[in-house]
XYZ file of C-alpha atoms in Angstrom:
299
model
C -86.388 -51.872 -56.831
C -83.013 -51.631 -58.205
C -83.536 -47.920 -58.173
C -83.855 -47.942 -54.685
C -80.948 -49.980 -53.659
C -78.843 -47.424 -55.658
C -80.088 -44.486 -53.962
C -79.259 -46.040 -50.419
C -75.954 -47.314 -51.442
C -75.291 -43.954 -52.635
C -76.705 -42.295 -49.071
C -75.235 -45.411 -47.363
C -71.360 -45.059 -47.995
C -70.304 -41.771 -47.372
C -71.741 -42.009 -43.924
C -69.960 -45.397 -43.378
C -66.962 -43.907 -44.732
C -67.107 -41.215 -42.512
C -67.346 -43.752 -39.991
C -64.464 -44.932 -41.055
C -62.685 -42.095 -41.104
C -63.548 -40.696 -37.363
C -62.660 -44.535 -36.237
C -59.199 -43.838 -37.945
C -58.497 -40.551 -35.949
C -59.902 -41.895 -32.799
C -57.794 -45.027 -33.126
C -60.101 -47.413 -30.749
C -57.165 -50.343 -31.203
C -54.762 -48.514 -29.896
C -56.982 -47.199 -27.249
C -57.911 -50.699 -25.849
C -54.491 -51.140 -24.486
C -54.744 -47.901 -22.367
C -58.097 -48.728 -20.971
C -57.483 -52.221 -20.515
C -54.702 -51.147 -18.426
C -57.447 -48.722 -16.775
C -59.755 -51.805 -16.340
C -56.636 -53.606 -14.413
C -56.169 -50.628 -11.968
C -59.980 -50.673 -10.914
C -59.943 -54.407 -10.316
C -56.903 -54.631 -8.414
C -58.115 -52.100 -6.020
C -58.796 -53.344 -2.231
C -62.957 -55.380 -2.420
C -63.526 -54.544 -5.346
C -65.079 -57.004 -7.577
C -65.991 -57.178 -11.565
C -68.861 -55.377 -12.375
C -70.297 -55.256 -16.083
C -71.964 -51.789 -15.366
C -68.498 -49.998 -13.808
C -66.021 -51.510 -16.166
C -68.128 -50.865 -19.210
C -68.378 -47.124 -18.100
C -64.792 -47.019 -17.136
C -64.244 -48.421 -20.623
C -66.056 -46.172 -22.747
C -64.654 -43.120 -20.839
C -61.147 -43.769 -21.166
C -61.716 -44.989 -25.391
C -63.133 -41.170 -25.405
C -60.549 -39.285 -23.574
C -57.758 -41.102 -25.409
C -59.492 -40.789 -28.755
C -59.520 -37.330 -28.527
C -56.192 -37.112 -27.630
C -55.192 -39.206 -30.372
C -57.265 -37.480 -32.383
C -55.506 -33.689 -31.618
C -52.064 -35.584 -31.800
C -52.780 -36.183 -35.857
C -53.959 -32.598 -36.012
C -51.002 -31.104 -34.733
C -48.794 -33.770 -37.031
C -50.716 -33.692 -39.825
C -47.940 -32.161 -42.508
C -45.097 -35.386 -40.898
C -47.939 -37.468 -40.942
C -48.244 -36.618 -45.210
C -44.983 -37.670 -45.371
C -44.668 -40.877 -43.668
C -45.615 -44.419 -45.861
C -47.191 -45.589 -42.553
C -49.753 -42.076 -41.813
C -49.783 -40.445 -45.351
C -53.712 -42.300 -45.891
C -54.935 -40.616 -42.900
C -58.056 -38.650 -43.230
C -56.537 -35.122 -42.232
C -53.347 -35.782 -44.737
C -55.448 -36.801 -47.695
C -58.336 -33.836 -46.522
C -60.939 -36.555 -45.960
C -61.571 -34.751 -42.625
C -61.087 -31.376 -42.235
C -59.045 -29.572 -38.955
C -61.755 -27.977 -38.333
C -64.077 -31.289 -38.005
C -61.248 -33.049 -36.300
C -60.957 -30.652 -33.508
C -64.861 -30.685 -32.934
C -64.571 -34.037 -32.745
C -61.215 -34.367 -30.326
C -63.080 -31.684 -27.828
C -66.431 -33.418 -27.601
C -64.248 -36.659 -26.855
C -62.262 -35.715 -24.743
C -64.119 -33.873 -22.296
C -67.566 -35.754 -22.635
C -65.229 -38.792 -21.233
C -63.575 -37.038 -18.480
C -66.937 -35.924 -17.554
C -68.178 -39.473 -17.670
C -65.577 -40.663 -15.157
C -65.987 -37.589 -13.018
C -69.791 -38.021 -12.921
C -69.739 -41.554 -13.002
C -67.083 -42.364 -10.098
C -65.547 -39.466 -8.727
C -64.459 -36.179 -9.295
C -60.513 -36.954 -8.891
C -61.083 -39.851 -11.736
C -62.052 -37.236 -14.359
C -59.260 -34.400 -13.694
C -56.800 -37.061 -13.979
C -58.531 -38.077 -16.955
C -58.403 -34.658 -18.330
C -54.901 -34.174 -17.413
C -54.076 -36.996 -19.474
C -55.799 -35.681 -22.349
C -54.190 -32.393 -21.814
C -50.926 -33.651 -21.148
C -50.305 -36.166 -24.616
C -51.886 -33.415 -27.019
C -50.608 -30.282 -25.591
C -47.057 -31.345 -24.136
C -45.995 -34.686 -25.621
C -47.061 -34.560 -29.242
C -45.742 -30.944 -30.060
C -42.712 -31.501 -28.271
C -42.199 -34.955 -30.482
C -40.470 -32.565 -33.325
C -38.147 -30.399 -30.743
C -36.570 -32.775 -28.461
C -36.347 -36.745 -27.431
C -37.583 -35.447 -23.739
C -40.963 -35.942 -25.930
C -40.549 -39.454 -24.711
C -40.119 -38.469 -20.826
C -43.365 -36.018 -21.240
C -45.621 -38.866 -22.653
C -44.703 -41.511 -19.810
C -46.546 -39.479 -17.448
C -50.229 -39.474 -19.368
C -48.639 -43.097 -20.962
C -48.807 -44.525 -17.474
C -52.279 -42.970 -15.526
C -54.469 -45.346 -17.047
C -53.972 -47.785 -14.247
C -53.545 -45.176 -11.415
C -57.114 -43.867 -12.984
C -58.435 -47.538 -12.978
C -57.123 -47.339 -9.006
C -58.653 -43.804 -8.304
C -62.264 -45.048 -10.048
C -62.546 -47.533 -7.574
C -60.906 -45.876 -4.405
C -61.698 -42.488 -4.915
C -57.648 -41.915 -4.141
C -54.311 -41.893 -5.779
C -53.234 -44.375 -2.677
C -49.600 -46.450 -2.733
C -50.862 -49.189 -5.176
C -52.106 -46.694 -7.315
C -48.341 -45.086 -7.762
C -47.109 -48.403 -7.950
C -49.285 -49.073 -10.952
C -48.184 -46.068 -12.239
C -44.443 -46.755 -12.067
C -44.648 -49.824 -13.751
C -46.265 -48.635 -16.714
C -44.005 -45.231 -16.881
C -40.928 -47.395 -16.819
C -42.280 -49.822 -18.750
C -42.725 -47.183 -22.134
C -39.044 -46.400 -22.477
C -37.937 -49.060 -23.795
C -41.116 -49.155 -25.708
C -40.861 -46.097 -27.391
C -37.415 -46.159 -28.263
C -37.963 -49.386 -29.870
C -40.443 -48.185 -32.074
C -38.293 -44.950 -32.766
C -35.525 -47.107 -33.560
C -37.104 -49.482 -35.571
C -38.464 -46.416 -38.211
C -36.181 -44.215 -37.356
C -35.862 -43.366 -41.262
C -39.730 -42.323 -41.417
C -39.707 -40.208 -38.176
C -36.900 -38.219 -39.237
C -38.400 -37.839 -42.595
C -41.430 -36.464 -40.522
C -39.073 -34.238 -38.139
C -39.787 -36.227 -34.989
C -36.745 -36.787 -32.414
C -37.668 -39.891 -30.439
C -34.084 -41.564 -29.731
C -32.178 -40.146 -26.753
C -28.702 -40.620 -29.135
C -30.754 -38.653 -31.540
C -29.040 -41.118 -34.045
C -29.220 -44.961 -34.427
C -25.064 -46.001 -34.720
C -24.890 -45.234 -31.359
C -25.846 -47.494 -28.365
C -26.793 -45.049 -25.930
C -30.731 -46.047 -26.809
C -30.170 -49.564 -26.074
C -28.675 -48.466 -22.644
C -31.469 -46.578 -21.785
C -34.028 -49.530 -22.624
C -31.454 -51.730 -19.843
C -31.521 -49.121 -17.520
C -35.327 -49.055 -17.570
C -36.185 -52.552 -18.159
C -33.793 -53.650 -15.022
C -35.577 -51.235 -12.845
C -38.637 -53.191 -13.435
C -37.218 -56.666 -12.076
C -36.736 -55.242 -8.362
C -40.343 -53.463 -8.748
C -41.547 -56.756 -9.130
C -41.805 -57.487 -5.391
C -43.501 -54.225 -4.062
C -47.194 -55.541 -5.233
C -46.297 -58.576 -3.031
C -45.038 -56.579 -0.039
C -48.043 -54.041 -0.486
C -50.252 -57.059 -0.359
C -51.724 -56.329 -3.636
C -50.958 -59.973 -5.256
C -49.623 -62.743 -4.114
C -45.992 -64.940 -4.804
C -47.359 -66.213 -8.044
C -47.864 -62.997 -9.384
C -44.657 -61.365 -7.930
C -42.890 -64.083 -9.518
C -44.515 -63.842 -12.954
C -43.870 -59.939 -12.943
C -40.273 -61.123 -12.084
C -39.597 -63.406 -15.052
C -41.379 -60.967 -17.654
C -38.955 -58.175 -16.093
C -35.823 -60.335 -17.181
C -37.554 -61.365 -20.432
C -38.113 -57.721 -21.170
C -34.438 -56.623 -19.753
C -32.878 -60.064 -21.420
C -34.052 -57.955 -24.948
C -32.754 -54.609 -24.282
C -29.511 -56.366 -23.366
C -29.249 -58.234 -27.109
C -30.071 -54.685 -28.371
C -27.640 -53.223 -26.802
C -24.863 -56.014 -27.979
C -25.799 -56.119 -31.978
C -27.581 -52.705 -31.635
C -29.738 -53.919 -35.223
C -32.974 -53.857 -36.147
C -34.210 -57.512 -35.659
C -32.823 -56.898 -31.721
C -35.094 -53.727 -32.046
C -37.685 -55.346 -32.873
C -37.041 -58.243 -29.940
C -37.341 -55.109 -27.618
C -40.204 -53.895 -29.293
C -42.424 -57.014 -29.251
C -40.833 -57.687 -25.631
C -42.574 -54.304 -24.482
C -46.295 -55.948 -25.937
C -45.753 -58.999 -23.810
C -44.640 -57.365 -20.783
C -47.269 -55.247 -19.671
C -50.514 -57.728 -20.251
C -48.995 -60.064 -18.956
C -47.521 -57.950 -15.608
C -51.172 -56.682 -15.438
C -52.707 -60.021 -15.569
C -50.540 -61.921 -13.251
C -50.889 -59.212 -10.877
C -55.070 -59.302 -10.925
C -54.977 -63.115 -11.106
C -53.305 -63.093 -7.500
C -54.828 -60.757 -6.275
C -54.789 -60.924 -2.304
């Protein structure tokens, strides 16, 4: 009997490990965010209503198409990834997984969720899910190492999740959909350059350029992040005059805009890391609880 229990443990673990190590390239915590924001476009979209059936489906195409994308992103930075405290344990840096595996694995993602959405909903749902996928593996993440417009690329696949969420359900970009869509690209400035800002030291070990200055002594980043964060405070009130939610939402989306710009401000004063950080924790408030208050009134 104890015989036995050896020889499963021994057939048991590399398969959980392996497991392991696909969960690790497809990151599925990271993807939640994305397709939560997905599941917040479909809901707010004129009668529609929560259904278990569409939202799961809509939720286990967009964890696939991001996946892979995330998945070809640690392909392609796989040697900065070896170098960095925070991505040397990786299964491609330490050869757990091999490129090869990884890009079987990224394709069969990828497009078997953009062909999920397409199927499921509509056509328009899956290119712009493919798009996406194309977009932050083939545009953003190589261009991460040339030039900080790496940021400005990977706003526009960084903010379709909800204008896919909107097309799902309407079978149309539409106005609210774009709306959606700006306040999630403006939203990821500030975001980004947080986090570049914040390990700074590890992404230029790595190569990557993610700061507009290029550098941290100067305050140029922390401009940008109030530049982009005030934008969001007037945006506030085009749900409400769209008729998408109502005042307690605009309002809500109004206060989290000045909590989010009130941040970027103090960065820019002290322009140090504990401000960076303000700005980066700022950004994970901001857009759950935007997205919430805008579904909770919904009109």
């Amino acid at each position: 009997m104890l015989r036995e229990e050896t020889i499963d443990s021994k057939w048991y673990m590399p398969v959980q490990d392996r497991i392991k190590d696909y969960s690790q390239l497809l990151k599925p915590n990271l993807s939640f965010m994305v397709v939560f924001s997905s599941v917040i476009g479909y809901l707010l979209a004129p009668h529609t209503q929560f259904a278990w059936k569409e939202v799961s489906v809509l939720f286990l195409g967009g964890i696939l198409v991001t996946g892979g994308a995330n998945t070809i992103n640690q392909i392609i930075e796989r040697e900065g990834d070896a170098l960095m405290k925070r991505t040397m344990n990786r299964p491609i840096p330490t050869g757990r997984i091999s490129t090869t595996e990884a890009w079987i694995l990224a394709a069969i993602a990828g497009i078997s969720g953009a062909l999920l959405l397409g199927l499921y909903f509509n056509p328009l749902a899956g290119a712009l899910s493919f798009l996406s996928y194309l977009l932050y593996a083939f545009a953003y993440t190589p261009m991460k190492r040339v030039h900080p417009i790496a940021v400005f690329i990977g706003a526009f696949p960084g903010a379709f999740p909800p204008l896919l969420g909107w097309v799902a359900a309407t079978g149309s970009i539409g106005v609210g959909g774009i709306v959606l869509f700006l306040f999630q690209f403006f939203w990821q400035f500030p975001h980004y350059w947080a986090i570049g800002w914040v390990g700074y030291d590890e992404y230029k070990k790595a190569g990557i350029s993610m700061l507009p200055s290029q550098e941290r002594t100067s305050k140029f980043t922390a401009l940008q992040c109030m530049f982009y964060s005030l934008i969001l405070i007037p945006m506030a009130i085009v749900p409400r005059t769209l008729n998408i939610t109502g005042n307690i939402g605009m309002y809500v989306c109004i206060a989290a805009g000045i909590f989010y710009f009130a941040s970027s401000v103090a960065f820019y004063r002290k322009n140090d890391l504990q401000t960076a950080r303000r700005v980066m924790f700022s950004s994970f408030i901001y857009l759950p609880t935007v997205l919430l208050a805008l579904l909770f009134d919904k009109l």
